[in-house]
Short mmCIF file of N, CA and C in Angstrom, two decimals:
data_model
loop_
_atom_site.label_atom_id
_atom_site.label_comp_id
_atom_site.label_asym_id
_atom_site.label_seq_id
_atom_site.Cartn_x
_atom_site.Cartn_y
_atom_site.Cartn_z
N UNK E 764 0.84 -1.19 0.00
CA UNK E 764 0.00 0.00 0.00
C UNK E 764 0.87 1.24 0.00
N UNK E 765 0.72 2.32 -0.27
CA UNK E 765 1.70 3.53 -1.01
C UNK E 765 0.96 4.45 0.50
N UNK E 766 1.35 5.58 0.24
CA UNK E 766 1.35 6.65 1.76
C UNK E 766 0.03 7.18 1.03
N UNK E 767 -0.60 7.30 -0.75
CA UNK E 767 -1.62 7.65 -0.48
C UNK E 767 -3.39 6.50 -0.24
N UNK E 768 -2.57 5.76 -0.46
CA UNK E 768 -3.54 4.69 0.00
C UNK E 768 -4.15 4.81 1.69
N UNK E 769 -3.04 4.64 2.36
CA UNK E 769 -3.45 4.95 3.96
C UNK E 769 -4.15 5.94 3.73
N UNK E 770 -3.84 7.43 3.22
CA UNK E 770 -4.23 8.32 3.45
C UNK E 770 -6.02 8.73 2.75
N UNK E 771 -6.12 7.86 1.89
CA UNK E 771 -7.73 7.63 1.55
C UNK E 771 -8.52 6.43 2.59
N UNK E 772 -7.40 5.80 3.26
CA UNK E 772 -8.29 4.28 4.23
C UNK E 772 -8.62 5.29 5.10
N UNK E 773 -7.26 5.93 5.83
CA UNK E 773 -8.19 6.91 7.43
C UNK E 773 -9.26 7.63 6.97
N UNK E 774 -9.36 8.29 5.32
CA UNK E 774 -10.71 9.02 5.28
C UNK E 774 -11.90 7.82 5.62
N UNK E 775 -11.59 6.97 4.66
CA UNK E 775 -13.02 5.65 5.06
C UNK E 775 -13.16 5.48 6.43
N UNK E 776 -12.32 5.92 7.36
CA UNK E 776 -12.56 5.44 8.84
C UNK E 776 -13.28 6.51 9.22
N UNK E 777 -13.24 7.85 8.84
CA UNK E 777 -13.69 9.02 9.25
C UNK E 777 -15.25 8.79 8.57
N UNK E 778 -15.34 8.62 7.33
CA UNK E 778 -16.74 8.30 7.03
C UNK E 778 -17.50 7.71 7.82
N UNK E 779 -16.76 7.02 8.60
CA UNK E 779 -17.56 5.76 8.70
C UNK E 779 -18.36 5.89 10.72
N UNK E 780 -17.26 6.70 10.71
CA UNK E 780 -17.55 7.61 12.15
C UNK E 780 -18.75 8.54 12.33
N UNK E 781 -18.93 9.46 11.07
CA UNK E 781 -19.72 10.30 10.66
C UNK E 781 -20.77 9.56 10.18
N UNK E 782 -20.61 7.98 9.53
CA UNK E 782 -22.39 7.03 9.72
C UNK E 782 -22.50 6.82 10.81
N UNK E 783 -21.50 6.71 11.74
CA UNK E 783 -22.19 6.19 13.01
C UNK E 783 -22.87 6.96 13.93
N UNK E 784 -22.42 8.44 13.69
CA UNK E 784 -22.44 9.40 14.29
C UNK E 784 -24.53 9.65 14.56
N UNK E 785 -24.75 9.22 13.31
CA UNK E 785 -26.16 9.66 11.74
C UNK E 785 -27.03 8.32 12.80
N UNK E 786 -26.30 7.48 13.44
CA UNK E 786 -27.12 6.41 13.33
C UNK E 786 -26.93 5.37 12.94
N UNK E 787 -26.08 4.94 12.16
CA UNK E 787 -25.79 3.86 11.17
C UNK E 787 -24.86 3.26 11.68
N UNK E 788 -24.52 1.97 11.15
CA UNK E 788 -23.07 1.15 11.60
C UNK E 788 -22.22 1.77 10.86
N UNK E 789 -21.25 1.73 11.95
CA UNK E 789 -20.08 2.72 11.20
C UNK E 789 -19.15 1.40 10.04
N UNK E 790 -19.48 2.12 8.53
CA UNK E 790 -18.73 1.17 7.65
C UNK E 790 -18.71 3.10 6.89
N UNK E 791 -17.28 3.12 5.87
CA UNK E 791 -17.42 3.68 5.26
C UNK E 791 -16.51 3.34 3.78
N UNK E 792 -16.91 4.09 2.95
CA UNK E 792 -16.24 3.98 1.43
C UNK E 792 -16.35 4.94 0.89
N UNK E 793 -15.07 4.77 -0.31
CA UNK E 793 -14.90 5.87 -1.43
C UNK E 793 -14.27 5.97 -2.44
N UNK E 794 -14.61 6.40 -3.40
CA UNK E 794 -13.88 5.94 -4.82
C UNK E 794 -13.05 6.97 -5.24
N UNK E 795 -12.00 6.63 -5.64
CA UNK E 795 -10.77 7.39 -6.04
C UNK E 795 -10.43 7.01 -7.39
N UNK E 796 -10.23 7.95 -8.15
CA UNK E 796 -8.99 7.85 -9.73
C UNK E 796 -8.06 7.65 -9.56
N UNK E 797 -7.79 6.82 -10.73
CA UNK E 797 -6.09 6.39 -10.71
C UNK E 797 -5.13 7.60 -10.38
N UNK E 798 -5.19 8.56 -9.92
CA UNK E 798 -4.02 9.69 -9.43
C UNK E 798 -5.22 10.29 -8.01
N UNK E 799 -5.50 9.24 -7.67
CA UNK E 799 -6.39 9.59 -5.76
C UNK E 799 -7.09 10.20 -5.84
N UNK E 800 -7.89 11.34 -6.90
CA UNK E 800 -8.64 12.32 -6.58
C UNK E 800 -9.96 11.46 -5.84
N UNK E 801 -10.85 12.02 -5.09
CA UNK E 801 -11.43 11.11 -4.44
C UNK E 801 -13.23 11.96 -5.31
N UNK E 802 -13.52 10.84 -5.48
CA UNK E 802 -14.47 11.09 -6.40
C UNK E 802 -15.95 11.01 -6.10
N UNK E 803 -16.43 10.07 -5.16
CA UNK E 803 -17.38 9.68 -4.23
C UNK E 803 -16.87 9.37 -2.80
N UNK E 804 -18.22 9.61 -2.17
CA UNK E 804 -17.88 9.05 -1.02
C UNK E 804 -18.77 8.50 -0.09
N UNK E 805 -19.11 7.65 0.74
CA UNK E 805 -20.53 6.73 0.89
C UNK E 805 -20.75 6.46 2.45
N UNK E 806 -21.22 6.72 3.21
CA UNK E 806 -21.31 5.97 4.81
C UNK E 806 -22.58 5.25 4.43
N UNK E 807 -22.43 4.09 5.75
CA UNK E 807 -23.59 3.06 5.31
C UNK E 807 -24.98 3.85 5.45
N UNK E 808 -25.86 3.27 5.36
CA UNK E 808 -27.39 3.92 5.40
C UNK E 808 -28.17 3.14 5.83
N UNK E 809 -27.90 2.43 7.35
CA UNK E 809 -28.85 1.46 7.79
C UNK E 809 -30.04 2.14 8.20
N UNK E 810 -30.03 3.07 8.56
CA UNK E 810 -31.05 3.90 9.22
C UNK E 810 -31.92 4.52 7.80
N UNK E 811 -31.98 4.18 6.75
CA UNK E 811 -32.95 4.33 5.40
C UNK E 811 -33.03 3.14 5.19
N UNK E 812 -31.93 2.14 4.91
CA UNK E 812 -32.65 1.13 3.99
C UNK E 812 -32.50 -0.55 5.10
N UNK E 813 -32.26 -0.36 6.04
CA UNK E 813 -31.89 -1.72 6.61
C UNK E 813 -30.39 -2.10 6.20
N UNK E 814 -30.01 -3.41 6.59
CA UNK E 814 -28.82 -4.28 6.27
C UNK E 814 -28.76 -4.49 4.89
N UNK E 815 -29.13 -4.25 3.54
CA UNK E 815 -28.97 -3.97 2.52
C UNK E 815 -27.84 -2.88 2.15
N UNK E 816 -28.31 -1.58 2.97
CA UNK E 816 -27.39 -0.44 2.92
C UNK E 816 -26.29 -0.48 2.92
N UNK E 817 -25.47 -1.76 2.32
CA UNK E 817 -23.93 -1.35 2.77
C UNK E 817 -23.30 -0.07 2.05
N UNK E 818 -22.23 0.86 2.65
CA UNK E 818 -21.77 1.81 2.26
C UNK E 818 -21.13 1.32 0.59
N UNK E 819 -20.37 0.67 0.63
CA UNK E 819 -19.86 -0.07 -0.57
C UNK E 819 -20.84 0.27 -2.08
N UNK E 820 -21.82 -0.78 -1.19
CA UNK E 820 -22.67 -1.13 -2.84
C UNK E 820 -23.28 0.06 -2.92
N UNK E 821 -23.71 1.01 -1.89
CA UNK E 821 -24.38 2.22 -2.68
C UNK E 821 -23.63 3.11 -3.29
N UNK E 822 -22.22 2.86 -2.85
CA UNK E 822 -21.35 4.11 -3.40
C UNK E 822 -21.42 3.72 -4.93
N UNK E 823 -21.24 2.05 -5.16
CA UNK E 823 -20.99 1.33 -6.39
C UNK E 823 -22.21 1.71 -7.26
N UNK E 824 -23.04 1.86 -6.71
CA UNK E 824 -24.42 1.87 -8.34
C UNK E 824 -24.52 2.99 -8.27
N UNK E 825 -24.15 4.46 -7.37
CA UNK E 825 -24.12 6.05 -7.63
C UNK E 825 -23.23 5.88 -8.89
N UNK E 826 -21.47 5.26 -8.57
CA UNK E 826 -20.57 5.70 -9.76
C UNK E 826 -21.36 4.35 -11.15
N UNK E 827 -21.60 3.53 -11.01
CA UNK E 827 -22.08 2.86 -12.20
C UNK E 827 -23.03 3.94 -12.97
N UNK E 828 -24.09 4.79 -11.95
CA UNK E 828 -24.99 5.52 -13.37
C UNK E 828 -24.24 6.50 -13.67
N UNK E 829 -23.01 7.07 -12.83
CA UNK E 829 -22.26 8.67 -13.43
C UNK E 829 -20.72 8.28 -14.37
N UNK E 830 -20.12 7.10 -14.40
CA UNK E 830 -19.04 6.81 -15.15
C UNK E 830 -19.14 5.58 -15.71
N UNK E 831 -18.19 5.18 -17.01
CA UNK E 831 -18.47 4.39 -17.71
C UNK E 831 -17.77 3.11 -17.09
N UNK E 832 -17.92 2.00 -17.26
CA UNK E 832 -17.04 1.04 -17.22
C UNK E 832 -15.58 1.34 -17.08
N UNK E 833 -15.40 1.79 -18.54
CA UNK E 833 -13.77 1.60 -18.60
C UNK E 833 -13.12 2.73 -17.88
N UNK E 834 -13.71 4.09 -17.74
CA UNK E 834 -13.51 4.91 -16.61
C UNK E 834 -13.03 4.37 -15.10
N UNK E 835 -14.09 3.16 -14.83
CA UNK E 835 -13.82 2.94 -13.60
C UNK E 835 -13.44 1.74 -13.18
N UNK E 836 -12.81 1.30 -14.09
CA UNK E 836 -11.64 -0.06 -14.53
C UNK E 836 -10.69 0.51 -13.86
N UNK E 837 -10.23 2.06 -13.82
CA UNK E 837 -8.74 2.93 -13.65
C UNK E 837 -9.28 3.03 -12.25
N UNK E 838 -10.08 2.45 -11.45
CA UNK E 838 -10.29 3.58 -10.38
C UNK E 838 -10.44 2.76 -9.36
N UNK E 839 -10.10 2.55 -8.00
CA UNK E 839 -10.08 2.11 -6.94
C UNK E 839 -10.89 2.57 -5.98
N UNK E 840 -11.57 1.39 -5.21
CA UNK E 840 -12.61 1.37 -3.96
C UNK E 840 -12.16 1.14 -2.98
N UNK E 841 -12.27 2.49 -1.85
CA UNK E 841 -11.27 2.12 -0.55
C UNK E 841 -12.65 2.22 0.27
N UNK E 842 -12.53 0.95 1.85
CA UNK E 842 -13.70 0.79 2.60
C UNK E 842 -12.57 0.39 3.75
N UNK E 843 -13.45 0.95 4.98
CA UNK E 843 -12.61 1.15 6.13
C UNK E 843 -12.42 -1.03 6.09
N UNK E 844 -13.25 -1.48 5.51
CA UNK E 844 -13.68 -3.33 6.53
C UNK E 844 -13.62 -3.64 4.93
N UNK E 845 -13.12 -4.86 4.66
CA UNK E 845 -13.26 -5.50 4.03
C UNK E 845 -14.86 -5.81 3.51
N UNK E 846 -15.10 -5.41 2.28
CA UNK E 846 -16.32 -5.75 1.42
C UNK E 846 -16.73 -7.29 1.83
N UNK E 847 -17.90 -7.31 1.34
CA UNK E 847 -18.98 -8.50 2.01
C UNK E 847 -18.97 -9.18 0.39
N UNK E 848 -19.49 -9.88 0.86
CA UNK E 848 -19.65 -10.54 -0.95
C UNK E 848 -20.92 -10.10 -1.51
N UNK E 849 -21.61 -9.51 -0.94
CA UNK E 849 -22.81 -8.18 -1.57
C UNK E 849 -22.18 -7.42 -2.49
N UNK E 850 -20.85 -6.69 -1.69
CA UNK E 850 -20.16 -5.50 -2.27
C UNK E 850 -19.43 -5.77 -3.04
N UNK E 851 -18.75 -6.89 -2.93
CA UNK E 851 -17.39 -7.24 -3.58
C UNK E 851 -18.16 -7.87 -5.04
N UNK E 852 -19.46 -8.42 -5.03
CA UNK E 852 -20.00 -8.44 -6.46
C UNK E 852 -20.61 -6.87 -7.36
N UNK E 853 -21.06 -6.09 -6.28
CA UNK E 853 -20.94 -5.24 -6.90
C UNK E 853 -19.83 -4.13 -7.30
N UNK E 854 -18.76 -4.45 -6.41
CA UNK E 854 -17.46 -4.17 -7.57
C UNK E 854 -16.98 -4.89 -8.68
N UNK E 855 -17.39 -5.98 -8.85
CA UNK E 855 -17.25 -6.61 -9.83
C UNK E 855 -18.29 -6.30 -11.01
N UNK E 856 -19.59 -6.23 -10.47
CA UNK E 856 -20.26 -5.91 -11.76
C UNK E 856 -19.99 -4.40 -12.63
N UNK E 857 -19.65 -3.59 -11.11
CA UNK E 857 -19.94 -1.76 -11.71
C UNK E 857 -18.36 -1.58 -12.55
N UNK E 858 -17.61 -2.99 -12.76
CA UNK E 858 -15.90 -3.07 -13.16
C UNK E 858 -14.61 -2.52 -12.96
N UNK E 859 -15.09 -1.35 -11.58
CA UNK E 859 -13.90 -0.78 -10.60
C UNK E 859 -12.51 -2.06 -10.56
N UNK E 860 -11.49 -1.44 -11.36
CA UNK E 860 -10.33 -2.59 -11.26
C UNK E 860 -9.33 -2.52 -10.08
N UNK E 861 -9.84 -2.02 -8.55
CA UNK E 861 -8.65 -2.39 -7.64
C UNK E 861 -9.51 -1.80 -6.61
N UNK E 862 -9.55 -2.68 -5.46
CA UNK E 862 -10.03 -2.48 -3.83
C UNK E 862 -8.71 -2.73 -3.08
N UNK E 863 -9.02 -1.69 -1.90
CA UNK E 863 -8.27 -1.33 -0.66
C UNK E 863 -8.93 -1.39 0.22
N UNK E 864 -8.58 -1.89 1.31
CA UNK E 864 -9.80 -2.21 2.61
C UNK E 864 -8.96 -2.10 3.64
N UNK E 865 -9.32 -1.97 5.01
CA UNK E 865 -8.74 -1.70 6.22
C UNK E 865 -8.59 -3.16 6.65
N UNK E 866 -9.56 -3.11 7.54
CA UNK E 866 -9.85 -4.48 8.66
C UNK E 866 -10.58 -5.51 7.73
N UNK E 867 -10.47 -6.87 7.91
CA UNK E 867 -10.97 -7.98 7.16
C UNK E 867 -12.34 -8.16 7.71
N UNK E 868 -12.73 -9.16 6.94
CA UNK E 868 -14.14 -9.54 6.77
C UNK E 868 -14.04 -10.51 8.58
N UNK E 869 -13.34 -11.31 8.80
CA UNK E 869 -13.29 -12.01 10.03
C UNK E 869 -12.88 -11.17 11.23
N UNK E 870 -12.30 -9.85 11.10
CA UNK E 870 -12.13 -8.68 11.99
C UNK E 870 -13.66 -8.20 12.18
N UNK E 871 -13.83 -8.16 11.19
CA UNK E 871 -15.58 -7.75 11.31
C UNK E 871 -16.37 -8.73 12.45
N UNK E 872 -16.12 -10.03 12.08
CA UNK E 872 -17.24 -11.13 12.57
C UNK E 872 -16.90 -10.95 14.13
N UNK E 873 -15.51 -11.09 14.07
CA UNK E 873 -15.32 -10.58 15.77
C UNK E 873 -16.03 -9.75 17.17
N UNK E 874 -16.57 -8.26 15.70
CA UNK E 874 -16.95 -7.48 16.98
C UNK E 874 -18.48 -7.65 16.63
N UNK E 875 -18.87 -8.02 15.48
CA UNK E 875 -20.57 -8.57 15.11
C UNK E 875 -21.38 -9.78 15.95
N UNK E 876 -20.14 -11.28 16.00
CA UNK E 876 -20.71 -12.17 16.34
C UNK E 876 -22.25 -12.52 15.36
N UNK E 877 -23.51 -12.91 16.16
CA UNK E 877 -24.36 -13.03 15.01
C UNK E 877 -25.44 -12.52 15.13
N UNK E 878 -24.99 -11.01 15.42
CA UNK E 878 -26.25 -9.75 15.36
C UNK E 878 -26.84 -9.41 13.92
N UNK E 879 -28.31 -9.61 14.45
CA UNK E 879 -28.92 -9.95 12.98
C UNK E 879 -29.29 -8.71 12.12
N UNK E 880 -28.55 -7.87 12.59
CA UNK E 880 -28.28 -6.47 11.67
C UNK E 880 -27.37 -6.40 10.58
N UNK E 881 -26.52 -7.19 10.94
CA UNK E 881 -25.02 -7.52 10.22
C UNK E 881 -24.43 -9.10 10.69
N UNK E 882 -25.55 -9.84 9.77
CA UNK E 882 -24.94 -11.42 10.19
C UNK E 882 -23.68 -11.93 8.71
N UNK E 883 -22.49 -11.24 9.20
CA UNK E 883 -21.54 -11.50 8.21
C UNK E 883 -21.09 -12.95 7.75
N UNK E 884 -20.92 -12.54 6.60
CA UNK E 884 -20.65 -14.22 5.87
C UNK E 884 -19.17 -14.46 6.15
N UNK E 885 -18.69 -15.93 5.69
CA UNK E 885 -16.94 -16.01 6.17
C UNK E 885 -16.62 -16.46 4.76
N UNK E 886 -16.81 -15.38 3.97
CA UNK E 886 -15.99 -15.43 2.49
C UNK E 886 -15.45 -14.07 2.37
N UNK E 887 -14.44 -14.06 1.98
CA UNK E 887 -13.28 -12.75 1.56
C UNK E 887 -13.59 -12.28 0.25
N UNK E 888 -12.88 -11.30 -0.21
CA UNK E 888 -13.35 -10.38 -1.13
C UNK E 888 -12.58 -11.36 -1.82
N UNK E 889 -11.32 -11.90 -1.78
CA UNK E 889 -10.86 -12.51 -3.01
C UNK E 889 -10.89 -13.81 -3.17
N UNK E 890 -12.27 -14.35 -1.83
CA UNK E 890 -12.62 -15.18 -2.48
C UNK E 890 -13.61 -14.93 -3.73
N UNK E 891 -14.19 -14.26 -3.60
CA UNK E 891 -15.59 -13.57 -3.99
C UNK E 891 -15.09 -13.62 -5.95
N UNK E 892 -13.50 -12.82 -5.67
CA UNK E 892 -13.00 -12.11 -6.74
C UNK E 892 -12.45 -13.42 -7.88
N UNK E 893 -12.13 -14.64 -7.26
CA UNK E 893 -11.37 -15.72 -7.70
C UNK E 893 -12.19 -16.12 -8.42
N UNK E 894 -13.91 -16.42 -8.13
CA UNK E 894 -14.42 -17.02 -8.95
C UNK E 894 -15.25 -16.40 -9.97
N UNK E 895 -14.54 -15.16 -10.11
CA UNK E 895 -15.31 -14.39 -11.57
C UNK E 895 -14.27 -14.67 -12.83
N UNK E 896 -14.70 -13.88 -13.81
CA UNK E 896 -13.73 -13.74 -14.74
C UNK E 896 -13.43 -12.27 -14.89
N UNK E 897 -12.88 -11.65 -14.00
CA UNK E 897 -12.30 -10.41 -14.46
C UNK E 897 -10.93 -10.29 -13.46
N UNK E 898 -10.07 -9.41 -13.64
CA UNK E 898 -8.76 -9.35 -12.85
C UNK E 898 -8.93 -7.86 -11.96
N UNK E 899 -9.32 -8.46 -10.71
CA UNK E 899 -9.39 -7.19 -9.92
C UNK E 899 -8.36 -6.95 -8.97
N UNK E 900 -7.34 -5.98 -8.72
CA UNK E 900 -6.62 -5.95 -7.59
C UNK E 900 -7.01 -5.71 -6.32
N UNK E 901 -6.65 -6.24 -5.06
CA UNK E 901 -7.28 -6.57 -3.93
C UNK E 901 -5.69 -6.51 -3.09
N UNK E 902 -6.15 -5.11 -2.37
CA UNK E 902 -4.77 -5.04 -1.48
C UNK E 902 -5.20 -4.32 -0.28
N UNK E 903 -5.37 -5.21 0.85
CA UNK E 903 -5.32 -5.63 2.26
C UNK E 903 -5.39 -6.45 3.20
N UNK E 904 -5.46 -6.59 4.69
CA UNK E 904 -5.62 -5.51 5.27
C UNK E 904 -4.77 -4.45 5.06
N UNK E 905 -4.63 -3.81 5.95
CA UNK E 905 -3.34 -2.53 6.12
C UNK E 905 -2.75 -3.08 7.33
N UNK E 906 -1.55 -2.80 7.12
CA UNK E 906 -0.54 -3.25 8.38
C UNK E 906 -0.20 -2.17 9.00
N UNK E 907 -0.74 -1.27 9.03
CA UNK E 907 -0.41 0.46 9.46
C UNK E 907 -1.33 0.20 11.26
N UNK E 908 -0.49 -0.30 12.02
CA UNK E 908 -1.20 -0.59 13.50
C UNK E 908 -2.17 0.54 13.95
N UNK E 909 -2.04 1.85 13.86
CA UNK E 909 -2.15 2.88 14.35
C UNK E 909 -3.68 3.28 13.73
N UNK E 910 -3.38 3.03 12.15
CA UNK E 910 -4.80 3.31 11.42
C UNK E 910 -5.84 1.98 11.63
N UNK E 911 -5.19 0.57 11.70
CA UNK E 911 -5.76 -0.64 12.13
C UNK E 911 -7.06 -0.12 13.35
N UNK E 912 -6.46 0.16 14.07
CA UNK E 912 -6.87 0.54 15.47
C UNK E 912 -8.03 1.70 15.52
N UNK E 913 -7.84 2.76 14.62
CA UNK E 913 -8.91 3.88 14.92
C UNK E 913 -9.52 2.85 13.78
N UNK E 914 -9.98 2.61 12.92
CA UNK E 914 -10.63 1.89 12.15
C UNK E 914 -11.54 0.73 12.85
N UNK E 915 -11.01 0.23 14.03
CA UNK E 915 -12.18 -0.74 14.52
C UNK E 915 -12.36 -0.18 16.03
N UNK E 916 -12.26 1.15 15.85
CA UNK E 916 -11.78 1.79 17.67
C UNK E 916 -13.99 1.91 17.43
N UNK E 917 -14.43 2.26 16.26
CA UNK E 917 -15.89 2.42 15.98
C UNK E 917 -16.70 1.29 16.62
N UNK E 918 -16.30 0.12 16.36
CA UNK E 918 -16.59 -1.33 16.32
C UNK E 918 -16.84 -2.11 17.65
N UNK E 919 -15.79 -1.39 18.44
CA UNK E 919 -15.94 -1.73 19.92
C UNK E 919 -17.03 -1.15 20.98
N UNK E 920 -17.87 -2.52 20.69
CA UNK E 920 -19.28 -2.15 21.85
C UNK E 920 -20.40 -2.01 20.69
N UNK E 921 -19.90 -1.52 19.53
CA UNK E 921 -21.13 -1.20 18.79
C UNK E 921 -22.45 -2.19 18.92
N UNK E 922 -21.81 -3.20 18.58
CA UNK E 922 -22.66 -4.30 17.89
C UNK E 922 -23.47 -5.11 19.03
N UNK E 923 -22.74 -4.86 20.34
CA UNK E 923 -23.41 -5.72 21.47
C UNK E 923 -25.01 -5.19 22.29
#
């Protein structure tokens, strides 16, 4: 991961603070161009649509109706938690060619357990990603302890 990668993950952590803030489980995302400009940006929306709302997939079908495919082939999806296999298909369908994620999908299950708001599945984004046919890059967690930490600092107590 490059210094601006971290530096778009702590924004997803800050999003994701500011859903929780709203009401929502704190998850956040955001889409960046191949040179970082940050282009969208998404906190979840449990408090409108239920456990459907992941931040991810809504950010994903906003940029699917405003950019083309091959536009966003160049463009990377950063989310504080590792995508669900909800999200991680809809990065695959909307054809965003590279995800960045903080904390994993089993970091997640940790502080969830099996609260039926967020009853997380135990498949990874690259599992998700292995059995398509397209080549998506998939680079995390982050080993950055410091950002690790405010990233699931949300997480603790939430869910219980």
């Amino acid at each position: 991961m490059t210094e601006m990668d971290i530096k778009l993950l702590k924004r997803t952590a800050e999003i994701a603070h500011e859903a929780m803030e709203k009401g929502n489980h704190p998850f956040g995302a955001l889409l960046a161009d191949k040179d970082g400009n940050i282009l969208m940006e998404q906190g979840n929306a449990f408090t409108e649509g239920g456990s459907a709302y992941h931040a991810e997939t809504l950010l994903l079908l906003r940029a699917a109706a405003e950019y083309s495919p091959d536009f966003l082939k160049e463009c990377t999806l950063y989310s504080n938690f590792e995508p669900c296999c909800m999200c991680t298909g809809a990065l695959y369908w909307t054809n965003v060619g590279r995800l960045v994620f903080g904390a994993t999908e089993k970091d997640l299950l940790s502080f969830t357990g099996d609260n039926e708001e967020n009853p997380t599945f135990s498949l990874s984004s690259r599992e998700v990603v292995a059995r398509g046919q397209k080549e998506i890059v998939i680079e995390g967690p982050v080993e950055d302890r410091e950002l690790l930490e405010e990233i699931l600092r949300d997480h603790a107590g939430f869910w219980k």
